[in-house]
Structures are given as C-alpha cells and as structure tokens.
C-alpha cells in the first residue's frame, strides 16, 4: 500500500536487480515514502540550490524533522557551474562533519544540476548511500532523475565524470513546477516533445491537441503530461540501463543541439532551446530520407520552444563540432532519425551534405 495521497507511477526494475519506485505525490509525503522505501537512518542530508532552498527548503526540512530525521542541508549556487569536483569535495567534507553512515539518505532536491551532483555524491560517499530524488524542474521530472546517470563536468567537457547509480526513490510533485521560470518550462517541454517523437505517437497527438494548455501549464494537463513523458524514459532505460543501444534514441535532436550549445557559447542558448533546434534539423533530415514525418505539424509545436532570436552559428563550425566531439570519445557520428512520429532509428552513415542542409533548414 502506498501512503495516502500518492500514486505510484512505476516500479523500475531492470537486469534482474532490485528496483526503485517513481511516485507522484505531494512533497509532504516525502518522509513516509522514504520510510516505506526502506530508508531507516536517522540522519538525512539534503542537497539543493539557492533558488529551490528559498522556495521549498524549510518546508521539506520541517517535514523530515517532524518524522524523526536529523536534517542538514547543503545549498549550492544555481547553475551548471555547481556540477564540479570541487563542490563534490565540499560535500564530502560536510558529510563527514555530519557523521554520515551507510544508512544516511541523500535527498537531491532540485533540477538536473542538483540531481546529477547530489546523485554522484550519494553514489560515491562511503561507496554509496541511499539516494532520494525530489526533482523540481520539468527536465528533472521527465528526464534527468530517471535512468540512474549521475555526474559532474570537467574542464575537458560536460558530464565526463560520473557513474550509473540507482536511486531508492523518486518523488515527483508536479506542483513544484508552478514556480519555474517560463524559460525553464520551455526547456523541459523540449524533452517532453522528444520523448513523444521517439516513442509514442498517441502522446504526440495528445500534446498537439492540448498544446495551448501545456504552454499555460494548466493544472488539469501537467500531471498527465509529466507522467506520460516520464514513463517513456522509464521504458527506454529499463531496456538498456547502461546505454548499450536503445538508450541512444534519447539523443534525438541532441547531436545537433549539443553542437549549437557549444558554438553559440554555453548559456546563450538553453539546453532545451538548442535541442528544439536540433529536433528541427533531425526531423528535416528524417523526412529527406523518406520518413513519414509531418514537418509542418512538428514545426508548429517547435516554434513555441525555440528561442525567439537565434544566435549566429556558422554551419561549418557546427559540422566540425559534431564530428570532433565523436572522434574524441572514439565513436562514429550517430544521428537519431525518425522513421515516423513515435519511432526512432540510429543512423551512422549521415553525410556532411545531409548534415549541412538539415542545419540550414533548422536555423533558417
Ligand atoms: N542525468 C541525466 O540523465 C540527465 C538528463 C538530462 C539532463 N541532465 C542534466 O540536467 C541539468 C539541467 O537540469 P535543469 O534543466 O533542471 O537545470 P537546473 O537544475 O539548472 O535548474 C534550472 C533553474 O531552475 C531553478 N529551479 C529549479 N527548480 C525550481 C522551481 N521549482 N521553481 C523555481 N526555480 C527552480 C534552478 O535553481 C535553476 O536556476 C544539466 O546539467 C544536464 O546535464 C542530466
Ligand atoms: Zn536533453
């Protein structure tokens, strides 16, 4: 029985190992859900960022304390720069000062930055303590909290240090999203749309039908949207937990998008904005190769997510960046394409001419 007022989305079990639960429900249920998931320590470490701490930190601390946890909170600066080994070193110091033991849970309360950082910290301190995700951005609720990837950045590149580590519990409360800035909402919608495009035609049609309500974050729409988008990520990672094959389709729009983020200069394009432009390129390329994709229908949705002004990005630089990125990790360039809406394939034979015309189309 799940605690009252909550609703289990899914029990994630893969490769015969024990699973974890993604539960949608009010954040006030967090202590009860942690106990129900087998967390029995008395100390509890919360990792969060300034923005989230300000909005939700003390309420969640109080709930946990009332339930008998002895809580300490580490607040990092918001933003990608906190995914850094020096911050991890500070987290270790803090944890040992607070007598962390193997049963002490780490609650990662925040967006993908806090989830990746807090997750990596939980995975490595004392060789691993229970990890609880409370994702507070749309990106985190439908994407980054699911699938077990944790990590930090390195001067050589993004996400180059990390590990796969399963959380004990993910508690998704869509009410937390009401305070998200509009740009973060649109960044998250890009991943939602991506999930529909690669895996679920019915969900894509649902998004099209409800698009205005989605953009307005209407209460009757958001929980269903988050649940359906999260479920798609679960379905993909459950079949390919360690990224041997299928999981690659989650990179739809990302090969183009990552190059754009780099060439535009990090921060000038949001990740979701770059991915939206990348999906425009990938959908165009798919159609050029004969896929049955209605570029206009898709373009109509994408135009609400792409940035209003696109920074200058020379096509040749983008091409070079896409190729170089893969060479560095010893891989050929894989581009995820659509066979039709709801079904993706990975192509490794895409030519520079094809890439060039897809980029031209996306950035026009
Ligand atoms: N592990 C994975 O599989 C995976 C997948 C996708 C992305 N990621 C990572 O996720 C990160 C991006 O995550 P993100 O988009 O959530 O960004 P983020 O964590 O930086 O959050 C975006 C901004 O929203 C603020 N915020 C968070 N929750 C809020 C709320 N409820 N109300 C108001 N403001 C709030 C944050 O303080 C921050 O300023 C990247 O580092 C990326 O590499 C990881
Ligand atoms: Zn992404």
mmCIF file of C-alpha atoms and ligand atoms in Angstrom:
data_model
loop_
_atom_site.group_PDB
_atom_site.id
_atom_site.type_symbol
_atom_site.label_atom_id
_atom_site.label_comp_id
_atom_site.label_asym_id
_atom_site.label_seq_id
_atom_site.Cartn_x
_atom_site.Cartn_y
_atom_site.Cartn_z
ATOM 1 C CA UNK A 1 0.000 0.000 0.000
ATOM 2 C CA UNK A 2 1.372 3.382 -0.877
ATOM 3 C CA UNK A 3 0.908 6.147 1.680
ATOM 4 C CA UNK A 4 -2.326 8.044 1.321
ATOM 5 C CA UNK A 5 -2.499 10.761 -1.320
ATOM 6 C CA UNK A 6 0.213 9.329 -3.529
ATOM 7 C CA UNK A 7 0.183 7.423 -6.713
ATOM 8 C CA UNK A 8 2.894 5.123 -7.873
ATOM 9 C CA UNK A 9 3.918 5.760 -11.467
ATOM 10 C CA UNK A 10 6.116 2.775 -11.831
ATOM 11 C CA UNK A 11 8.396 0.299 -10.198
ATOM 12 C CA UNK A 12 11.636 0.393 -12.146
ATOM 13 C CA UNK A 13 13.327 -2.976 -12.288
ATOM 14 C CA UNK A 14 15.905 -3.959 -14.834
ATOM 15 C CA UNK A 15 18.546 -6.630 -15.438
ATOM 16 C CA UNK A 16 17.207 -8.748 -12.597
ATOM 17 C CA UNK A 17 18.451 -6.321 -9.959
ATOM 18 C CA UNK A 18 16.279 -4.784 -7.302
ATOM 19 C CA UNK A 19 14.205 -1.864 -8.446
ATOM 20 C CA UNK A 20 13.152 1.525 -7.240
ATOM 21 C CA UNK A 21 9.954 3.462 -7.302
ATOM 22 C CA UNK A 22 8.887 6.611 -9.018
ATOM 23 C CA UNK A 23 5.980 8.021 -7.096
ATOM 24 C CA UNK A 24 3.885 11.026 -7.952
ATOM 25 C CA UNK A 25 2.500 12.755 -4.931
ATOM 26 C CA UNK A 26 2.632 15.710 -2.630
ATOM 27 C CA UNK A 27 6.042 16.606 -1.248
ATOM 28 C CA UNK A 28 4.590 16.415 2.257
ATOM 29 C CA UNK A 29 4.544 12.636 1.807
ATOM 30 C CA UNK A 30 8.324 12.507 1.438
ATOM 31 C CA UNK A 31 9.187 11.212 4.953
ATOM 32 C CA UNK A 32 6.537 8.473 4.843
ATOM 33 C CA UNK A 33 7.595 7.423 1.371
ATOM 34 C CA UNK A 34 11.248 7.302 2.377
ATOM 35 C CA UNK A 35 10.411 5.050 5.316
ATOM 36 C CA UNK A 36 8.203 2.902 3.073
ATOM 37 C CA UNK A 37 11.106 2.582 0.628
ATOM 38 C CA UNK A 38 13.263 1.185 3.414
ATOM 39 C CA UNK A 39 15.261 4.235 4.449
ATOM 40 C CA UNK A 40 15.918 3.709 8.141
ATOM 41 C CA UNK A 41 18.730 6.087 9.041
ATOM 42 C CA UNK A 42 18.126 8.920 11.480
ATOM 43 C CA UNK A 43 20.402 11.484 9.837
ATOM 44 C CA UNK A 44 19.384 12.906 6.469
ATOM 45 C CA UNK A 45 21.408 15.073 4.077
ATOM 46 C CA UNK A 46 19.644 17.421 1.670
ATOM 47 C CA UNK A 47 21.484 18.804 -1.348
ATOM 48 C CA UNK A 48 19.739 21.697 -3.052
ATOM 49 C CA UNK A 49 20.414 25.067 -4.703
ATOM 50 C CA UNK A 50 19.705 28.626 -3.570
ATOM 51 C CA UNK A 51 16.538 29.116 -5.622
ATOM 52 C CA UNK A 52 14.951 25.861 -4.538
ATOM 53 C CA UNK A 53 16.088 26.258 -0.921
ATOM 54 C CA UNK A 54 14.417 29.642 -0.782
ATOM 55 C CA UNK A 55 11.119 28.292 -2.130
ATOM 56 C CA UNK A 56 10.841 24.844 -0.598
ATOM 57 C CA UNK A 57 13.846 24.151 1.632
ATOM 58 C CA UNK A 58 12.487 24.872 5.073
ATOM 59 C CA UNK A 59 9.099 23.207 4.497
ATOM 60 C CA UNK A 60 10.783 19.973 3.428
ATOM 61 C CA UNK A 61 13.330 20.152 6.255
ATOM 62 C CA UNK A 62 10.498 20.595 8.754
ATOM 63 C CA UNK A 63 8.536 17.643 7.391
ATOM 64 C CA UNK A 64 11.598 15.412 7.628
ATOM 65 C CA UNK A 65 12.442 16.612 11.119
ATOM 66 C CA UNK A 66 8.923 16.023 12.330
ATOM 67 C CA UNK A 67 9.249 12.475 11.066
ATOM 68 C CA UNK A 68 12.342 11.970 13.214
ATOM 69 C CA UNK A 69 15.127 12.716 10.754
ATOM 70 C CA UNK A 70 18.060 14.788 11.860
ATOM 71 C CA UNK A 71 18.440 17.001 8.781
ATOM 72 C CA UNK A 72 21.353 19.015 7.451
ATOM 73 C CA UNK A 73 21.198 20.905 4.190
ATOM 74 C CA UNK A 74 23.932 21.866 1.742
ATOM 75 C CA UNK A 75 22.973 24.675 -0.613
ATOM 76 C CA UNK A 76 24.909 25.139 -3.862
ATOM 77 C CA UNK A 77 24.826 28.019 -6.286
ATOM 78 C CA UNK A 78 22.198 27.540 -9.010
ATOM 79 C CA UNK A 79 23.524 26.568 -12.415
ATOM 80 C CA UNK A 80 25.776 24.244 -14.315
ATOM 81 C CA UNK A 81 28.974 25.505 -12.628
ATOM 82 C CA UNK A 82 27.985 23.637 -9.465
ATOM 83 C CA UNK A 83 28.444 20.301 -11.253
ATOM 84 C CA UNK A 84 32.088 20.418 -10.304
ATOM 85 C CA UNK A 85 34.527 18.161 -8.455
ATOM 86 C CA UNK A 86 35.404 20.937 -6.039
ATOM 87 C CA UNK A 87 31.785 21.159 -4.995
ATOM 88 C CA UNK A 88 31.767 17.376 -4.561
ATOM 89 C CA UNK A 89 34.841 17.680 -2.322
ATOM 90 C CA UNK A 90 32.988 20.214 -0.183
ATOM 91 C CA UNK A 91 30.032 17.851 0.016
ATOM 92 C CA UNK A 92 32.300 15.047 1.307
ATOM 93 C CA UNK A 93 33.742 17.348 3.983
ATOM 94 C CA UNK A 94 30.251 18.368 5.046
ATOM 95 C CA UNK A 95 29.025 14.755 5.083
ATOM 96 C CA UNK A 96 31.871 13.522 7.274
ATOM 97 C CA UNK A 97 31.423 16.501 9.615
ATOM 98 C CA UNK A 98 27.804 15.370 9.928
ATOM 99 C CA UNK A 99 28.720 11.753 10.730
ATOM 100 C CA UNK A 100 27.349 10.264 7.541
ATOM 101 C CA UNK A 101 26.997 6.481 7.653
ATOM 102 C CA UNK A 102 25.943 3.876 5.082
ATOM 103 C CA UNK A 103 22.276 4.276 6.023
ATOM 104 C CA UNK A 104 22.192 8.078 5.750
ATOM 105 C CA UNK A 105 19.977 9.131 2.831
ATOM 106 C CA UNK A 106 20.906 11.949 0.470
ATOM 107 C CA UNK A 107 17.887 13.879 -0.777
ATOM 108 C CA UNK A 108 18.626 15.688 -4.041
ATOM 109 C CA UNK A 109 16.052 18.478 -4.040
ATOM 110 C CA UNK A 110 16.242 20.480 -7.251
ATOM 111 C CA UNK A 111 16.653 20.399 -11.003
ATOM 112 C CA UNK A 112 19.017 18.319 -13.098
ATOM 113 C CA UNK A 113 22.098 20.081 -11.764
ATOM 114 C CA UNK A 114 21.321 19.183 -8.164
ATOM 115 C CA UNK A 115 20.186 15.702 -9.225
ATOM 116 C CA UNK A 116 23.397 14.927 -11.120
ATOM 117 C CA UNK A 117 25.639 16.444 -8.439
ATOM 118 C CA UNK A 118 23.751 15.061 -5.432
ATOM 119 C CA UNK A 119 23.429 11.717 -7.181
ATOM 120 C CA UNK A 120 27.165 11.465 -7.839
ATOM 121 C CA UNK A 121 27.891 12.449 -4.255
ATOM 122 C CA UNK A 122 25.444 9.804 -2.941
ATOM 123 C CA UNK A 123 26.919 7.190 -5.285
ATOM 124 C CA UNK A 124 30.466 7.742 -4.086
ATOM 125 C CA UNK A 125 30.402 8.788 -0.428
ATOM 126 C CA UNK A 126 31.165 5.640 1.595
ATOM 127 C CA UNK A 127 30.819 3.780 -1.740
ATOM 128 C CA UNK A 128 27.145 4.623 -1.892
ATOM 129 C CA UNK A 129 24.306 5.702 0.411
ATOM 130 C CA UNK A 130 20.539 5.752 -0.325
ATOM 131 C CA UNK A 131 19.645 8.405 -2.901
ATOM 132 C CA UNK A 132 16.243 10.093 -2.992
ATOM 133 C CA UNK A 133 15.395 12.406 -5.866
ATOM 134 C CA UNK A 134 12.840 15.161 -5.424
ATOM 135 C CA UNK A 135 13.004 16.710 -8.906
ATOM 136 C CA UNK A 136 11.787 20.303 -9.075
ATOM 137 C CA UNK A 137 12.159 21.189 -12.770
ATOM 138 C CA UNK A 138 10.289 19.752 -15.727
ATOM 139 C CA UNK A 139 13.613 18.496 -17.129
ATOM 140 C CA UNK A 140 14.343 16.693 -13.885
ATOM 141 C CA UNK A 141 10.847 15.187 -13.543
ATOM 142 C CA UNK A 142 10.650 13.731 -17.040
ATOM 143 C CA UNK A 143 14.299 13.134 -17.791
ATOM 144 C CA UNK A 144 17.316 13.633 -15.554
ATOM 145 C CA UNK A 145 16.063 11.991 -12.333
ATOM 146 C CA UNK A 146 15.202 8.825 -14.269
ATOM 147 C CA UNK A 147 17.758 6.358 -15.535
ATOM 148 C CA UNK A 148 20.466 6.492 -12.913
ATOM 149 C CA UNK A 149 23.028 8.715 -14.619
ATOM 150 C CA UNK A 150 24.864 10.897 -12.148
ATOM 151 C CA UNK A 151 27.905 13.066 -12.597
ATOM 152 C CA UNK A 152 29.762 16.320 -12.845
ATOM 153 C CA UNK A 153 31.585 18.281 -15.515
ATOM 154 C CA UNK A 154 35.303 18.517 -16.232
ATOM 155 C CA UNK A 155 37.289 21.227 -17.980
ATOM 156 C CA UNK A 156 37.531 18.787 -20.911
ATOM 157 C CA UNK A 157 33.765 18.628 -21.328
ATOM 158 C CA UNK A 158 30.292 18.229 -19.847
ATOM 159 C CA UNK A 159 29.295 15.147 -17.839
ATOM 160 C CA UNK A 160 32.660 13.430 -18.343
ATOM 161 C CA UNK A 161 32.896 12.206 -14.744
ATOM 162 C CA UNK A 162 30.163 10.151 -13.190
ATOM 163 C CA UNK A 163 28.549 6.830 -12.564
ATOM 164 C CA UNK A 164 25.315 4.954 -13.024
ATOM 165 C CA UNK A 165 23.606 4.807 -9.648
ATOM 166 C CA UNK A 166 20.087 3.812 -8.817
ATOM 167 C CA UNK A 167 18.015 5.994 -6.552
ATOM 168 C CA UNK A 168 15.978 4.386 -3.793
ATOM 169 C CA UNK A 169 13.021 6.638 -4.531
ATOM 170 C CA UNK A 170 11.969 9.402 -6.889
ATOM 171 C CA UNK A 171 9.167 11.601 -5.601
ATOM 172 C CA UNK A 172 7.600 13.716 -8.329
ATOM 173 C CA UNK A 173 5.330 16.517 -7.199
ATOM 174 C CA UNK A 174 4.174 18.496 -10.228
ATOM 175 C CA UNK A 175 3.009 21.362 -8.005
ATOM 176 C CA UNK A 176 6.662 22.245 -7.538
ATOM 177 C CA UNK A 177 6.725 23.245 -11.202
ATOM 178 C CA UNK A 178 4.371 26.183 -10.664
ATOM 179 C CA UNK A 179 7.297 28.419 -9.644
ATOM 180 C CA UNK A 180 9.552 27.528 -12.595
ATOM 181 C CA UNK A 181 10.585 30.450 -14.796
ATOM 182 C CA UNK A 182 8.999 30.325 -18.237
ATOM 183 C CA UNK A 183 12.277 29.642 -19.994
ATOM 184 C CA UNK A 184 12.866 26.552 -17.822
ATOM 185 C CA UNK A 185 9.355 25.353 -18.606
ATOM 186 C CA UNK A 186 10.055 25.573 -22.329
ATOM 187 C CA UNK A 187 13.435 23.859 -21.885
ATOM 188 C CA UNK A 188 11.609 20.961 -20.262
ATOM 189 C CA UNK A 189 8.929 20.855 -22.957
ATOM 190 C CA UNK A 190 11.648 20.153 -25.462
ATOM 191 C CA UNK A 191 12.465 16.857 -23.703
ATOM 192 C CA UNK A 192 8.755 16.054 -23.337
ATOM 193 C CA UNK A 193 8.253 16.503 -27.060
ATOM 194 C CA UNK A 194 11.378 14.457 -27.750
ATOM 195 C CA UNK A 195 10.002 11.531 -25.749
ATOM 196 C CA UNK A 196 6.749 11.619 -27.697
ATOM 197 C CA UNK A 197 8.534 11.826 -31.041
ATOM 198 C CA UNK A 198 10.847 8.874 -30.486
ATOM 199 C CA UNK A 199 8.386 6.520 -28.846
ATOM 200 C CA UNK A 200 4.732 7.458 -28.624
ATOM 201 C CA UNK A 201 2.521 8.729 -31.449
ATOM 202 C CA UNK A 202 -0.592 8.836 -29.232
ATOM 203 C CA UNK A 203 1.229 11.060 -26.752
ATOM 204 C CA UNK A 204 2.382 13.321 -29.597
ATOM 205 C CA UNK A 205 -1.239 13.689 -30.745
ATOM 206 C CA UNK A 206 -2.293 14.410 -27.152
ATOM 207 C CA UNK A 207 0.374 17.139 -26.931
ATOM 208 C CA UNK A 208 -0.809 18.665 -30.205
ATOM 209 C CA UNK A 209 -4.408 18.707 -29.034
ATOM 210 C CA UNK A 210 -3.555 20.221 -25.659
ATOM 211 C CA UNK A 211 -0.632 22.401 -26.697
ATOM 212 C CA UNK A 212 -2.076 25.753 -25.567
ATOM 213 C CA UNK A 213 -2.917 24.322 -22.148
ATOM 214 C CA UNK A 214 0.550 22.812 -21.973
ATOM 215 C CA UNK A 215 2.164 26.173 -22.669
ATOM 216 C CA UNK A 216 -0.024 27.735 -19.981
ATOM 217 C CA UNK A 217 0.853 24.908 -17.517
ATOM 218 C CA UNK A 218 -2.805 24.265 -16.774
ATOM 219 C CA UNK A 219 -3.340 22.149 -13.705
ATOM 220 C CA UNK A 220 -5.544 19.566 -15.400
ATOM 221 C CA UNK A 221 -2.846 18.924 -18.005
ATOM 222 C CA UNK A 222 0.523 18.990 -16.270
ATOM 223 C CA UNK A 223 0.337 15.811 -14.135
ATOM 224 C CA UNK A 224 -0.746 13.644 -17.065
ATOM 225 C CA UNK A 225 1.902 15.153 -19.331
ATOM 226 C CA UNK A 226 4.689 14.609 -16.800
ATOM 227 C CA UNK A 227 3.600 11.058 -16.081
ATOM 228 C CA UNK A 228 3.417 10.072 -19.748
ATOM 229 C CA UNK A 229 6.754 11.683 -20.592
ATOM 230 C CA UNK A 230 8.464 10.108 -17.571
ATOM 231 C CA UNK A 231 7.028 6.702 -18.438
ATOM 232 C CA UNK A 232 8.647 6.846 -21.875
ATOM 233 C CA UNK A 233 12.069 7.493 -20.355
ATOM 234 C CA UNK A 234 11.499 4.582 -17.963
ATOM 235 C CA UNK A 235 10.553 2.267 -20.845
ATOM 236 C CA UNK A 236 13.731 3.154 -22.712
ATOM 237 C CA UNK A 237 16.190 2.916 -19.823
ATOM 238 C CA UNK A 238 14.665 -0.269 -18.464
ATOM 239 C CA UNK A 239 15.596 -1.972 -21.726
ATOM 240 C CA UNK A 240 19.075 -0.507 -21.805
ATOM 241 C CA UNK A 241 20.200 0.579 -18.391
ATOM 242 C CA UNK A 242 23.881 1.043 -19.214
ATOM 243 C CA UNK A 243 23.429 2.670 -22.603
ATOM 244 C CA UNK A 244 24.437 -0.166 -24.897
ATOM 245 C CA UNK A 245 21.972 0.594 -27.674
ATOM 246 C CA UNK A 246 18.317 1.569 -27.374
ATOM 247 C CA UNK A 247 19.054 4.375 -24.942
ATOM 248 C CA UNK A 248 20.800 6.219 -27.730
ATOM 249 C CA UNK A 249 17.423 7.214 -29.167
ATOM 250 C CA UNK A 250 17.089 9.596 -26.208
ATOM 251 C CA UNK A 251 19.696 11.658 -28.031
ATOM 252 C CA UNK A 252 17.169 12.662 -30.681
ATOM 253 C CA UNK A 253 17.933 16.303 -31.525
ATOM 254 C CA UNK A 254 20.910 16.265 -29.165
ATOM 255 C CA UNK A 255 23.779 15.678 -31.586
ATOM 256 C CA UNK A 256 22.797 18.865 -33.395
ATOM 257 C CA UNK A 257 21.726 20.577 -30.165
ATOM 258 C CA UNK A 258 24.963 19.965 -28.287
ATOM 259 C CA UNK A 259 26.985 21.453 -31.146
ATOM 260 C CA UNK A 260 24.719 24.507 -31.150
ATOM 261 C CA UNK A 261 25.082 24.977 -27.382
ATOM 262 C CA UNK A 262 28.851 24.876 -27.778
ATOM 263 C CA UNK A 263 29.138 27.132 -30.801
ATOM 264 C CA UNK A 264 26.599 29.664 -29.532
ATOM 265 C CA UNK A 265 28.514 29.729 -26.220
ATOM 266 C CA UNK A 266 27.110 27.968 -23.158
ATOM 267 C CA UNK A 267 24.310 29.905 -21.575
ATOM 268 C CA UNK A 268 23.324 31.885 -24.625
ATOM 269 C CA UNK A 269 21.051 29.040 -25.787
ATOM 270 C CA UNK A 270 19.209 26.994 -23.175
ATOM 271 C CA UNK A 271 19.743 23.243 -23.495
ATOM 272 C CA UNK A 272 16.091 22.680 -24.375
ATOM 273 C CA UNK A 273 16.152 25.534 -26.867
ATOM 274 C CA UNK A 274 19.182 24.023 -28.586
ATOM 275 C CA UNK A 275 17.542 20.591 -28.587
ATOM 276 C CA UNK A 276 14.394 22.080 -30.116
ATOM 277 C CA UNK A 277 16.515 23.481 -32.972
ATOM 278 C CA UNK A 278 18.295 20.125 -33.138
ATOM 279 C CA UNK A 279 14.983 18.282 -33.426
ATOM 280 C CA UNK A 280 14.015 20.591 -36.255
ATOM 281 C CA UNK A 281 17.222 19.562 -38.041
ATOM 282 C CA UNK A 282 16.797 15.860 -37.291
ATOM 283 C CA UNK A 283 13.147 15.807 -38.357
ATOM 284 C CA UNK A 284 14.040 17.536 -41.618
ATOM 285 C CA UNK A 285 16.797 15.012 -42.286
ATOM 286 C CA UNK A 286 14.406 12.161 -41.495
ATOM 287 C CA UNK A 287 11.875 13.488 -43.990
ATOM 288 C CA UNK A 288 14.606 13.965 -46.608
ATOM 289 C CA UNK A 289 15.423 10.280 -46.187
ATOM 290 C CA UNK A 290 11.823 9.371 -46.830
ATOM 291 C CA UNK A 291 10.350 9.148 -43.339
ATOM 292 C CA UNK A 292 6.676 9.838 -42.919
ATOM 293 C CA UNK A 293 7.025 12.906 -40.721
ATOM 294 C CA UNK A 294 4.745 15.906 -40.955
ATOM 295 C CA UNK A 295 7.384 18.628 -40.671
ATOM 296 C CA UNK A 296 4.757 21.374 -40.573
ATOM 297 C CA UNK A 297 2.795 19.884 -37.670
ATOM 298 C CA UNK A 298 6.003 19.406 -35.740
ATOM 299 C CA UNK A 299 7.342 22.825 -36.684
ATOM 300 C CA UNK A 300 4.179 24.386 -35.300
ATOM 301 C CA UNK A 301 4.895 22.972 -31.833
ATOM 302 C CA UNK A 302 8.625 23.605 -32.011
ATOM 303 C CA UNK A 303 8.202 27.268 -32.818
ATOM 304 C CA UNK A 304 6.893 27.828 -29.284
ATOM 305 C CA UNK A 305 10.044 26.282 -27.797
ATOM 306 C CA UNK A 306 12.877 27.502 -29.999
ATOM 307 C CA UNK A 307 14.445 30.798 -28.921
ATOM 308 C CA UNK A 308 12.950 33.982 -30.300
ATOM 309 C CA UNK A 309 16.321 35.095 -31.577
ATOM 310 C CA UNK A 310 18.858 32.545 -32.734
ATOM 311 C CA UNK A 311 22.499 33.476 -32.105
ATOM 312 C CA UNK A 312 24.804 33.393 -35.157
ATOM 313 C CA UNK A 313 26.236 29.892 -35.642
ATOM 314 C CA UNK A 314 28.317 29.242 -38.787
ATOM 315 C CA UNK A 315 27.258 25.912 -40.301
ATOM 316 C CA UNK A 316 30.858 24.768 -40.857
ATOM 317 C CA UNK A 317 31.727 25.294 -37.211
ATOM 318 C CA UNK A 318 28.684 23.311 -36.165
ATOM 319 C CA UNK A 319 29.647 20.465 -38.508
ATOM 320 C CA UNK A 320 33.194 20.389 -37.214
ATOM 321 C CA UNK A 321 31.989 20.418 -33.662
ATOM 322 C CA UNK A 322 29.635 17.468 -34.265
ATOM 323 C CA UNK A 323 32.373 15.374 -35.873
ATOM 324 C CA UNK A 324 35.136 16.297 -33.441
ATOM 325 C CA UNK A 325 33.007 15.552 -30.413
ATOM 326 C CA UNK A 326 32.575 11.946 -31.503
ATOM 327 C CA UNK A 327 36.189 11.398 -32.542
ATOM 328 C CA UNK A 328 37.304 12.427 -29.101
ATOM 329 C CA UNK A 329 35.361 9.567 -27.494
ATOM 330 C CA UNK A 330 36.342 7.131 -30.259
ATOM 331 C CA UNK A 331 32.911 6.855 -31.851
ATOM 332 C CA UNK A 332 31.482 7.460 -35.268
ATOM 333 C CA UNK A 333 28.778 10.090 -35.508
ATOM 334 C CA UNK A 334 25.383 8.610 -34.695
ATOM 335 C CA UNK A 335 22.366 10.670 -35.601
ATOM 336 C CA UNK A 336 18.956 9.694 -34.297
ATOM 337 C CA UNK A 337 16.312 9.920 -37.003
ATOM 338 C CA UNK A 338 12.586 9.291 -37.089
ATOM 339 C CA UNK A 339 11.118 6.515 -39.210
ATOM 340 C CA UNK A 340 7.780 8.087 -38.433
ATOM 341 C CA UNK A 341 6.449 10.011 -35.458
ATOM 342 C CA UNK A 342 6.714 7.701 -32.461
ATOM 343 C CA UNK A 343 9.544 5.578 -33.833
ATOM 344 C CA UNK A 344 13.264 6.369 -33.930
ATOM 345 C CA UNK A 345 16.326 4.762 -35.506
ATOM 346 C CA UNK A 346 20.017 5.453 -35.186
ATOM 347 C CA UNK A 347 21.903 6.254 -38.407
ATOM 348 C CA UNK A 348 25.677 6.150 -38.571
ATOM 349 C CA UNK A 349 26.034 6.895 -42.284
ATOM 350 C CA UNK A 350 24.903 10.506 -42.401
ATOM 351 C CA UNK A 351 26.950 12.603 -44.824
ATOM 352 C CA UNK A 352 28.248 16.126 -44.309
ATOM 353 C CA UNK A 353 25.975 17.362 -47.087
ATOM 354 C CA UNK A 354 22.947 15.962 -45.309
ATOM 355 C CA UNK A 355 24.019 17.477 -42.000
ATOM 356 C CA UNK A 356 24.627 20.804 -43.667
ATOM 357 C CA UNK A 357 21.208 21.019 -45.272
ATOM 358 C CA UNK A 358 19.489 19.904 -42.056
ATOM 359 C CA UNK A 359 21.316 22.625 -40.114
ATOM 360 C CA UNK A 360 20.448 25.199 -42.758
ATOM 361 C CA UNK A 361 16.794 24.260 -42.509
ATOM 362 C CA UNK A 362 16.802 24.338 -38.695
ATOM 363 C CA UNK A 363 18.464 27.720 -38.412
ATOM 364 C CA UNK A 364 16.665 29.460 -41.278
HETATM 365 N N1 LIG B 1 21.294 12.501 -15.549
HETATM 366 C C1 LIG B 1 20.637 12.596 -16.693
HETATM 367 O O1 LIG B 1 20.220 11.593 -17.273
HETATM 368 C C2 LIG B 1 20.385 13.954 -17.274
HETATM 369 C C3 LIG B 1 19.464 14.107 -18.300
HETATM 370 C C4 LIG B 1 19.193 15.392 -18.765
HETATM 371 C C5 LIG B 1 19.852 16.491 -18.227
HETATM 372 N N2 LIG B 1 20.768 16.281 -17.230
HETATM 373 C C6 LIG B 1 21.467 17.427 -16.613
HETATM 374 O O2 LIG B 1 20.484 18.261 -16.008
HETATM 375 C C7 LIG B 1 20.989 19.583 -15.946
HETATM 376 C C8 LIG B 1 19.906 20.529 -16.356
HETATM 377 O O3 LIG B 1 18.821 20.400 -15.457
HETATM 378 P P1 LIG B 1 17.697 21.518 -15.323
HETATM 379 O O4 LIG B 1 17.252 21.915 -16.667
HETATM 380 O O5 LIG B 1 16.716 21.013 -14.348
HETATM 381 O O6 LIG B 1 18.508 22.785 -14.772
HETATM 382 P P2 LIG B 1 18.846 23.341 -13.313
HETATM 383 O O7 LIG B 1 18.968 22.268 -12.329
HETATM 384 O O8 LIG B 1 19.977 24.264 -13.500
HETATM 385 O O9 LIG B 1 17.539 24.197 -12.956
HETATM 386 C C9 LIG B 1 17.197 25.303 -13.762
HETATM 387 C C10 LIG B 1 16.936 26.548 -12.909
HETATM 388 O O10 LIG B 1 15.662 26.415 -12.279
HETATM 389 C C11 LIG B 1 15.775 26.691 -10.882
HETATM 390 N N3 LIG B 1 14.721 25.900 -10.247
HETATM 391 C C12 LIG B 1 14.718 24.577 -10.022
HETATM 392 N N4 LIG B 1 13.526 24.181 -9.556
HETATM 393 C C13 LIG B 1 12.766 25.300 -9.443
HETATM 394 C C14 LIG B 1 11.424 25.534 -9.035
HETATM 395 N N5 LIG B 1 10.621 24.525 -8.690
HETATM 396 N N6 LIG B 1 10.968 26.805 -9.050
HETATM 397 C C15 LIG B 1 11.780 27.821 -9.454
HETATM 398 N N7 LIG B 1 13.038 27.658 -9.888
HETATM 399 C C16 LIG B 1 13.531 26.397 -9.877
HETATM 400 C C17 LIG B 1 17.181 26.311 -10.550
HETATM 401 O O11 LIG B 1 17.622 26.958 -9.382
HETATM 402 C C18 LIG B 1 17.932 26.759 -11.781
HETATM 403 O O12 LIG B 1 18.200 28.136 -11.703
HETATM 404 C C19 LIG B 1 22.222 19.619 -16.831
HETATM 405 O O13 LIG B 1 23.369 19.663 -16.022
HETATM 406 C C20 LIG B 1 22.174 18.306 -17.584
HETATM 407 O O14 LIG B 1 23.461 17.799 -17.902
HETATM 408 C C21 LIG B 1 21.037 15.050 -16.749
HETATM 409 ZN ZN1 LIG B 2 18.489 16.923 -23.158
#
